[in-house]
Short mmCIF file of C-alpha atoms in Angstrom, two decimals:
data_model
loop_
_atom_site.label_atom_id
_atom_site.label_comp_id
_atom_site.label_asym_id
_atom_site.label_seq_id
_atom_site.Cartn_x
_atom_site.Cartn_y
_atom_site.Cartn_z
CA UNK A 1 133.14 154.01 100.63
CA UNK A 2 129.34 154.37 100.33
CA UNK A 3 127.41 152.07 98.23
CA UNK A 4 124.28 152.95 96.30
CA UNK A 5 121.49 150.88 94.70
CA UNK A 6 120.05 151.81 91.32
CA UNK A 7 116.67 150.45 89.84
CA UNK A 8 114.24 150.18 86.85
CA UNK A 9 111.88 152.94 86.50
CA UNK A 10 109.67 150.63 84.06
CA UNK A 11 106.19 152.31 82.66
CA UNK A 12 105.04 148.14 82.40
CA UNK A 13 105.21 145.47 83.72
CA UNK A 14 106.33 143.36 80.84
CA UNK A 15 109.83 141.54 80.59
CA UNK A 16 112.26 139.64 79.00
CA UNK A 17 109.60 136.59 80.10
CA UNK A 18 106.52 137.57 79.68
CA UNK A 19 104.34 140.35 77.69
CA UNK A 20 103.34 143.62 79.07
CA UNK A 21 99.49 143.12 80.28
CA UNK A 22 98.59 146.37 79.34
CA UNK A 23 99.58 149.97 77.61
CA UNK A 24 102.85 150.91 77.03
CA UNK A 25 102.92 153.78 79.68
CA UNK A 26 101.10 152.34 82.48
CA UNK A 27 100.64 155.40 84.97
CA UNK A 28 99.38 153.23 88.07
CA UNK A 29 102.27 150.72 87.41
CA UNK A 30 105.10 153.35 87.14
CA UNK A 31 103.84 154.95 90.23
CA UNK A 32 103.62 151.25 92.14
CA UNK A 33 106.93 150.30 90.96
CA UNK A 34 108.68 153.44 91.61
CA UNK A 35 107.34 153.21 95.22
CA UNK A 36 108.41 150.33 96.04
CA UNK A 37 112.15 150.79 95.07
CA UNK A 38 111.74 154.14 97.51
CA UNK A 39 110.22 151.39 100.41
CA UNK A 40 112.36 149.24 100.24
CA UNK A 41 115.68 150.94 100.55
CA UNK A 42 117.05 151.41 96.90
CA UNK A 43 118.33 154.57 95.90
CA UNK A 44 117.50 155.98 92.58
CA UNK A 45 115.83 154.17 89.39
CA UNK A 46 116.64 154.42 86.28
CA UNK A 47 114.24 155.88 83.19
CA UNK A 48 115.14 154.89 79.87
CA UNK A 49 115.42 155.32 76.43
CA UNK A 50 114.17 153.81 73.56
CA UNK A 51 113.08 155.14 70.07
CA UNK A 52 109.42 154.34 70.86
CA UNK A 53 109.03 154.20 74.20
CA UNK A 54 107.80 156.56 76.38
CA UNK A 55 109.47 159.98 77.20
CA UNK A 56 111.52 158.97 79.97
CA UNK A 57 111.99 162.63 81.00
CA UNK A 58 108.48 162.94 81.81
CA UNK A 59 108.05 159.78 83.07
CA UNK A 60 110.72 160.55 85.80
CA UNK A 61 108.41 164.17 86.30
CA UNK A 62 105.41 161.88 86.71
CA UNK A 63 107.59 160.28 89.58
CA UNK A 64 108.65 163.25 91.10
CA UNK A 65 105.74 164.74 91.96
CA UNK A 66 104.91 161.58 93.63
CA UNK A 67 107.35 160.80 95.93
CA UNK A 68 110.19 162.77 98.03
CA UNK A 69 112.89 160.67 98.34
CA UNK A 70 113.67 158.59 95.40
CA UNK A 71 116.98 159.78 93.29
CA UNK A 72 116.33 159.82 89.29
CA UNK A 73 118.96 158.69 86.23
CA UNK A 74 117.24 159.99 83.36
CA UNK A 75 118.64 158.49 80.14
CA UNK A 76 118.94 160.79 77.08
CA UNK A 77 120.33 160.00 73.56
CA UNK A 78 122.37 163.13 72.10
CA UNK A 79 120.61 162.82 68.56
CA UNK A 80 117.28 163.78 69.91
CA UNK A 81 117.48 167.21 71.27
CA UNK A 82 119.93 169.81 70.94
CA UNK A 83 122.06 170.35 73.65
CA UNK A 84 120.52 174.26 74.90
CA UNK A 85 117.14 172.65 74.95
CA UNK A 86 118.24 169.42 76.80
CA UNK A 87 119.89 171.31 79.56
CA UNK A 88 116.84 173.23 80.18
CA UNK A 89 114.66 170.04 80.57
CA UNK A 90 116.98 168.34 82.58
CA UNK A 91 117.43 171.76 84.76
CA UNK A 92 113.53 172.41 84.69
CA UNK A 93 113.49 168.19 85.96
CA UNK A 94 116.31 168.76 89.00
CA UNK A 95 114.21 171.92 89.83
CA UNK A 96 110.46 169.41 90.44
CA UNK A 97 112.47 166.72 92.10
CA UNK A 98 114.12 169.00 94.52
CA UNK A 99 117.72 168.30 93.14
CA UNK A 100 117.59 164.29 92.99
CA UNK A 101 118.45 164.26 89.19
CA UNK A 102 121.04 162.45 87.41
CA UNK A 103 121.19 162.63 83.87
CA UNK A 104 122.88 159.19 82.08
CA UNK A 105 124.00 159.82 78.30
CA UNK A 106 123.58 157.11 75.53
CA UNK A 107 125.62 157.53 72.44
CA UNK A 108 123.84 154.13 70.68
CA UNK A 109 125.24 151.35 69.93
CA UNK A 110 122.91 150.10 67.48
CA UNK A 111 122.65 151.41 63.64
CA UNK A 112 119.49 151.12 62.70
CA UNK A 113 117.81 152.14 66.38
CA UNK A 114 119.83 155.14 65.52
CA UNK A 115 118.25 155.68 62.47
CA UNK A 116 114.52 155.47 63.60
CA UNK A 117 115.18 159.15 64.37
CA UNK A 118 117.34 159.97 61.91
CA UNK A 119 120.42 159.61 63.35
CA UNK A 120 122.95 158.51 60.51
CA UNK A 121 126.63 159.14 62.06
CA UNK A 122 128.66 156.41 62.51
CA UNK A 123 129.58 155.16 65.85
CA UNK A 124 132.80 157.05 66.12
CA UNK A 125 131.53 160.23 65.25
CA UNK A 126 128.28 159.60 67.89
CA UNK A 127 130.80 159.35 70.57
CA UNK A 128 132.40 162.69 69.14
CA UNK A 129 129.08 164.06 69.21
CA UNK A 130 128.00 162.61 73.03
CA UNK A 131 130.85 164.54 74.19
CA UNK A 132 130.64 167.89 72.81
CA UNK A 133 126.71 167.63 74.25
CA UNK A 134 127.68 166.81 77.40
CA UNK A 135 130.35 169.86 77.58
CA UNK A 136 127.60 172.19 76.30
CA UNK A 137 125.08 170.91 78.90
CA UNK A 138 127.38 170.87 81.86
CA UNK A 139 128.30 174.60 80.75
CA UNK A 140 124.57 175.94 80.22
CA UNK A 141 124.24 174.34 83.93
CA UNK A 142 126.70 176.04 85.32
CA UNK A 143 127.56 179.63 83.31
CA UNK A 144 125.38 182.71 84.11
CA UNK A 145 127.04 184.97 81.35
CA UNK A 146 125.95 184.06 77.89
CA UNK A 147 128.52 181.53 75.65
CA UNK A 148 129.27 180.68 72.02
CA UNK A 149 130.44 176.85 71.15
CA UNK A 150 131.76 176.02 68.20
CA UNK A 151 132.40 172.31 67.61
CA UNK A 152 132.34 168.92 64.98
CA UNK A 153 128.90 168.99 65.56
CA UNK A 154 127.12 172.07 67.60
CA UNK A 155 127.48 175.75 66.77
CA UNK A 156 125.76 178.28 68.77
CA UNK A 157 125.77 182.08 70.03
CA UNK A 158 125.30 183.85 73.15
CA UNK A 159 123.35 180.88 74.97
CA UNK A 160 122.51 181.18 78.33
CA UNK A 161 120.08 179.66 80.21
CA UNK A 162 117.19 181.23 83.01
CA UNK A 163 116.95 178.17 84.14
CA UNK A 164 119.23 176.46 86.60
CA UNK A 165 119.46 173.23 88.02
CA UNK A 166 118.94 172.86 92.02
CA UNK A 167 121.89 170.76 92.90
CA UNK A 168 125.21 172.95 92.73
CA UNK A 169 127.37 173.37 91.16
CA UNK A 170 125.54 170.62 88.41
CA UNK A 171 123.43 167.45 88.26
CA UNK A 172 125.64 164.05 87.79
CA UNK A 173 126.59 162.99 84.56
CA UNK A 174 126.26 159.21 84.02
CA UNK A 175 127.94 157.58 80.81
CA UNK A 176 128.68 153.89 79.37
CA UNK A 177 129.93 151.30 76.90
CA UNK A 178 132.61 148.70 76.46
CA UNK A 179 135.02 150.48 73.47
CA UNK A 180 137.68 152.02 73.71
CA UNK A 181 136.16 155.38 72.62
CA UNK A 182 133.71 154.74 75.39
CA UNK A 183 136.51 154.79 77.71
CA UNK A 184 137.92 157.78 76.17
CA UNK A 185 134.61 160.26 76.52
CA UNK A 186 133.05 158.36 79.19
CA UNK A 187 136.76 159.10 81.36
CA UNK A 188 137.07 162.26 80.43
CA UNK A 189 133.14 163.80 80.98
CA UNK A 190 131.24 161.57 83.60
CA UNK A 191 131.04 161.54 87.06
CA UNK A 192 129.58 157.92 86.77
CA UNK A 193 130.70 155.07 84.64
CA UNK A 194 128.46 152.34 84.11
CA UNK A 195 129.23 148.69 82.73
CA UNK A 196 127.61 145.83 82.73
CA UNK A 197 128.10 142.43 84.71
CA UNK A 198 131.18 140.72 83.76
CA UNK A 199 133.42 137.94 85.52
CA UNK A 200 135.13 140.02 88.38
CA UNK A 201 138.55 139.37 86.29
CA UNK A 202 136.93 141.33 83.40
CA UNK A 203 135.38 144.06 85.43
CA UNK A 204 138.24 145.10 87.06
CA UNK A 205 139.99 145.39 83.73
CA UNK A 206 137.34 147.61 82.32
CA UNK A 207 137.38 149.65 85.74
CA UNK A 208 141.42 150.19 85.25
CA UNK A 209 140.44 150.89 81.58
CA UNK A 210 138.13 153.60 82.49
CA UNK A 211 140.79 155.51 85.29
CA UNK A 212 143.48 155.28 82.77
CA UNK A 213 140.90 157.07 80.62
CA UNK A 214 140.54 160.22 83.22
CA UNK A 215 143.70 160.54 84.27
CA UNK A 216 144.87 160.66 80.23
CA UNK A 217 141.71 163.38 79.93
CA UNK A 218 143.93 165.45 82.87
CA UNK A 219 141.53 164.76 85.17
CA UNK A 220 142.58 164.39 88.99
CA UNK A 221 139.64 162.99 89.85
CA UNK A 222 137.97 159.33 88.43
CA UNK A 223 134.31 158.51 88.00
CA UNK A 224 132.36 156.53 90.22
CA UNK A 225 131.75 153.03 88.65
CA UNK A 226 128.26 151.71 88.54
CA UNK A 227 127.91 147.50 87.21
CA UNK A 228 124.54 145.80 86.37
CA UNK A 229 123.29 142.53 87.19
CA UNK A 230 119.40 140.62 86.61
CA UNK A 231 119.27 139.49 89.98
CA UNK A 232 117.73 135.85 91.00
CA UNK A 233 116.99 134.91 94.35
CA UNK A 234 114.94 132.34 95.96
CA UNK A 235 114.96 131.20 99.93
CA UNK A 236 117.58 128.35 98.92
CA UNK A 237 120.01 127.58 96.39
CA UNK A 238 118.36 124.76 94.92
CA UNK A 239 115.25 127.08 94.68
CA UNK A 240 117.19 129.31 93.18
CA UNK A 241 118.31 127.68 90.40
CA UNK A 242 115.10 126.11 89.58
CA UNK A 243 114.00 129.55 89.40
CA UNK A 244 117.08 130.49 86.85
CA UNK A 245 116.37 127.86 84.67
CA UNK A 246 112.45 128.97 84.61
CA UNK A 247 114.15 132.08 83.41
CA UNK A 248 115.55 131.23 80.33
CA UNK A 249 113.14 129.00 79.71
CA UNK A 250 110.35 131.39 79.49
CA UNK A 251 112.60 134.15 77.55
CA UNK A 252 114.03 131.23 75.17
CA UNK A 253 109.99 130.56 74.42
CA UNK A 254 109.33 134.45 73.72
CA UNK A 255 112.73 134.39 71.35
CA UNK A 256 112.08 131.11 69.49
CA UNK A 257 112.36 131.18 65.40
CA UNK A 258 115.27 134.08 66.31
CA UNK A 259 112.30 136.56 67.10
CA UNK A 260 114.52 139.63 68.88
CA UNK A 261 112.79 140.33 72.42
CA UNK A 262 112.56 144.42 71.64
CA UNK A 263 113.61 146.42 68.35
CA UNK A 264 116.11 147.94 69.43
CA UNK A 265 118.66 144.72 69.75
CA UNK A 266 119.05 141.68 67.31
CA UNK A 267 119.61 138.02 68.66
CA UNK A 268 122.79 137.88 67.14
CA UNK A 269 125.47 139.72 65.35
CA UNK A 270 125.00 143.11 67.99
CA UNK A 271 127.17 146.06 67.07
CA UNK A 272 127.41 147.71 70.61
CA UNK A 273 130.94 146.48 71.98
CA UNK A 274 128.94 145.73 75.65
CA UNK A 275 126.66 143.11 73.92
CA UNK A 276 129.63 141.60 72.27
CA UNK A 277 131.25 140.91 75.31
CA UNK A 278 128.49 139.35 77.36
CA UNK A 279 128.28 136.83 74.39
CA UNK A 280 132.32 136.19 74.85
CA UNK A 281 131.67 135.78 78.25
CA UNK A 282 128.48 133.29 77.55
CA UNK A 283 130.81 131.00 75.19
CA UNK A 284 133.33 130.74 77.86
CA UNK A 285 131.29 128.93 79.88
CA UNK A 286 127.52 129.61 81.52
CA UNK A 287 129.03 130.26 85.63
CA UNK A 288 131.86 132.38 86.99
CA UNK A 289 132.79 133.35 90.88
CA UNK A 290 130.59 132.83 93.56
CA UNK A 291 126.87 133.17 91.36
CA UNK A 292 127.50 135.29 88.15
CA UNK A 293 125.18 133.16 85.61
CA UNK A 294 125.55 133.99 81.16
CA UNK A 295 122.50 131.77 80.19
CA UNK A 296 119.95 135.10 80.38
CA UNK A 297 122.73 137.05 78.63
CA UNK A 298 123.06 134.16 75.97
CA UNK A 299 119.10 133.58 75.67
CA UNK A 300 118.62 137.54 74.78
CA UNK A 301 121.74 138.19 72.73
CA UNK A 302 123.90 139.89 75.17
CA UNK A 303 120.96 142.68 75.09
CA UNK A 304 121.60 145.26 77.48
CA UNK A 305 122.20 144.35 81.55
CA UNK A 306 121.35 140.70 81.07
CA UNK A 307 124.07 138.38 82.73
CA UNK A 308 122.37 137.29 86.14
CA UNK A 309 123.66 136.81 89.65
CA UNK A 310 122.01 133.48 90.86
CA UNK A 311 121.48 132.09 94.28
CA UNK A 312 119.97 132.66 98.26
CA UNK A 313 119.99 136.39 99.22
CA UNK A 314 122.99 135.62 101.15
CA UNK A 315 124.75 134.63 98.08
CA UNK A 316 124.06 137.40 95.82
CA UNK A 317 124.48 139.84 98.07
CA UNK A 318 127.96 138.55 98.55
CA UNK A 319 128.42 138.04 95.28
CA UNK A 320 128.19 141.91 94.91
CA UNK A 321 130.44 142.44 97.86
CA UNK A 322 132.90 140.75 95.61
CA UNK A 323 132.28 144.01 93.11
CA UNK A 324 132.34 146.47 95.78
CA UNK A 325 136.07 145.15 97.04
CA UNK A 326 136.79 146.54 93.68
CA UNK A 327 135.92 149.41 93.82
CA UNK A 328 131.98 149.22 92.24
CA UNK A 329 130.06 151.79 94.21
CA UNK A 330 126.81 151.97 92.61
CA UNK A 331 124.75 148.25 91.95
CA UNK A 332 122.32 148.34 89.55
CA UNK A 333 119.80 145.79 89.37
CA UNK A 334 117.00 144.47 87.65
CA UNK A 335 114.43 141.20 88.51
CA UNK A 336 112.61 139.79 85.77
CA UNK A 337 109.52 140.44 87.35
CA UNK A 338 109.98 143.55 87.97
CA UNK A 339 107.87 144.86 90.94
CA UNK A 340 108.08 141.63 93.03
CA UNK A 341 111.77 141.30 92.33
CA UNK A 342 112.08 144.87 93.23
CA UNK A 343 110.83 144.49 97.10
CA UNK A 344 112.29 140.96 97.68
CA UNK A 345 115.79 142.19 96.26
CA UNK A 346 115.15 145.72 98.67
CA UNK A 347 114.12 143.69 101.90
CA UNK A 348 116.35 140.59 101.62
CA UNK A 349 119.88 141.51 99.98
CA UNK A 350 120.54 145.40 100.16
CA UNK A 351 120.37 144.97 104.19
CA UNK A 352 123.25 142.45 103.82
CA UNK A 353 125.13 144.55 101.86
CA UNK A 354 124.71 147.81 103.53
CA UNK A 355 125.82 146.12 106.61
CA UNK A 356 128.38 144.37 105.28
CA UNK A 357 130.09 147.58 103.47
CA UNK A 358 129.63 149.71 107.08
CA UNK A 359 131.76 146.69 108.64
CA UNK A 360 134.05 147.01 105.67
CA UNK A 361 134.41 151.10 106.01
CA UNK A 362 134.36 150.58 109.69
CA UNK A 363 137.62 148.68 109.20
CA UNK A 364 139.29 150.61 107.03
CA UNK A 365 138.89 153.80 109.74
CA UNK A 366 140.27 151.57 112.16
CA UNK A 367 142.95 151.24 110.03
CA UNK A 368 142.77 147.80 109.12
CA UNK A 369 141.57 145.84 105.76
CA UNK A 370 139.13 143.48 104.71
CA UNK A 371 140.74 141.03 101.99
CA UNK A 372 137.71 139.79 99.42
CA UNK A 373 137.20 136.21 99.71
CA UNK A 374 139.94 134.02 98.45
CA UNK A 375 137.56 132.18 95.89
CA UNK A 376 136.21 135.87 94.86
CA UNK A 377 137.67 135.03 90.80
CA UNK A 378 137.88 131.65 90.83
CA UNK A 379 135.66 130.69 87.58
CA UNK A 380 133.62 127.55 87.60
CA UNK A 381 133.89 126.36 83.68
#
């Protein structure tokens, strides 16, 4: 089974602990940081999406002209374009990057982010919403003979689109969250689920959660799943944790008098589903399995991919071995700083891995198995 390794497009180089040192889109720093993730053996980085960030769509262009090899995951909320015009950007963005776009749909799981751009449905009826977009988009990919639609919340005649995507028959669709309804129109519409880093006992519910989703959607086929970490490495363990500490020590001093980090997620009290897990996990207890660490998830209010995997690159990269045995195919990860993270996570863990899933897939051809460590969900309180 191959594995892939997914990244942070960022347009600055600020973080959870410390301040950006300049603009907001930082054209020289996207460009660096982007490049380095294509060096240094990751596969695609993500762009994404906030209410008053930068347009990550042409952000990724930006990229894309720049370099040849790195893959995209452009994030795009459904409220903010309608679905005709979306496909065309997204087809228009495969067609500059020679075919290395992925396109990752956010429903929102926060009200009043939502409402910046006057998005006033409730949750439910966003995921309603997410899903009839995603059916219209994958449709004005694919269909050369004009279509009507007709749904809750799109209505539309004779659409069809000049513009096609490279890839063939469609771009990937990437889709996430922790609900139930997440489940349900993630399962049934994406190619690639993604969820963030839980306790391996936890993930491997969600994951079961998520095929039980497709196959109840008719599908035959289940999507690839995709799990976040914040990596933290150092050249030994004690290092390591040293550095970890640092960590939350620095994003504890940006947070202090309950000031949130970004607006788009509150300290406490978050209405996404994901962030309310992380903080479940967090009060269980701060480490779980060989190096999964909930302080950073704790410190930042369970905002976004923020529980860390701590320890020597040796450890972390078998810590996400430990995913991969069940079944995670894509690892996303993100350092804290984010461009010197980037190359010592690409030159000292993803060789581990890669090697260590080739040994894995060269066993199962021989027809034998590889058994995950016997310790792999042991939790340390």
């Amino acid at each position: 089974m191959p594995v892939e390794f997914l990244g942070i497009g960022g347009t600055h180089d600020g973080s959870e602990t410390h301040a950006r040192s300049g603009g907001v889109f930082d054209k020289e720093y996207t460009l660096r940081l982007a490049r380095a993730h294509e060096d240094f053996g990751w596969d695609r980085v993500l762009f994404a999406y906030g209410s008053g960030s930068p347009d990550p769509a042409q952000a990724a262009a930006y990229v894309a002209t720049k370099l040849d090899k790195l893959q995209i995951l452009l994030a795009h909320r459904a409220n903010v374009s309608y679905p005709t015009f979306a496909a065309k950007t997204f087809a228009t963005l495969d067609q500059i990057s020679d075919g290395r776009l992925t396109v990752h749909f956010i429903t929102g799981g926060n009200d009043h982010e939502q409402q910046r751009e006057g998005d006033y449905l409730t949750k439910d009826q966003r995921y309603g919403r997410t899903r009839e977009a995603i059916q219209i988009i994958k449709k004005a990919w694919t269909s050369d003979e004009p279509f009507d639609f007709e749904g809750e919340y799109y209505r539309f005649a004779d659409y069809v689109s000049d513009v096609k995507p490279v890839q063939q028959p469609r771009p990937g669709v990437s889709f996430g969250g922790s609900s139930p309804a997440a489940y349900a129109a993630g399962g049934a519409e994406a190619d690639i689920f993604c969820l963030w880093g839980e306790p391996l006992a936890q993930t491997a519910e969600q994951i079961e959660s998520v095929k039980a989703a497709a196959l109840a959607a008719g599908r035959t086929d289940v999507p690839r799943i995709q799990v976040a970490f914040r990596p933290i490495i150092a050249p030994t363990e004690e290092l390591a944790w040293e550095k970890a500490h640092r960590t939350v020590g620095a994003i504890k001093d940006r947070t202090k008098g309950g000031q949130p980090l970004t607006r788009r997620h509150k300290l406490t009290e978050p209405e996404n589903t994901g962030s309310q897990r992380l903080l479940a996990v967090a009060a269980q207890g701060e480490r779980f399995d060989r190096a999964l660490w909930t302080p950073t998830a704790a410190a930042t209010g369970g905002a976004g991919n923020s529980n860390a995997l701590v320890g020597t690159p040796e450890t972390v990269a078998q810590a996400l071995l430990d995913y991969y045995d069940l079944g995670v195919e894509i690892l996303s990860a993100r350092g804290y700083d984010m461009l010197g993270d980037t190359i010592d996570f690409g030159r000292y863990v993803i060789p581990i891995v890669r090697e260590e899933v080739a040994k894995r897939d060269a066993a199962r051809a021989a027809g034998t198995t590889r058994a995950p460590a016997e310790d792999a969900l042991a939790v340390d309180g």
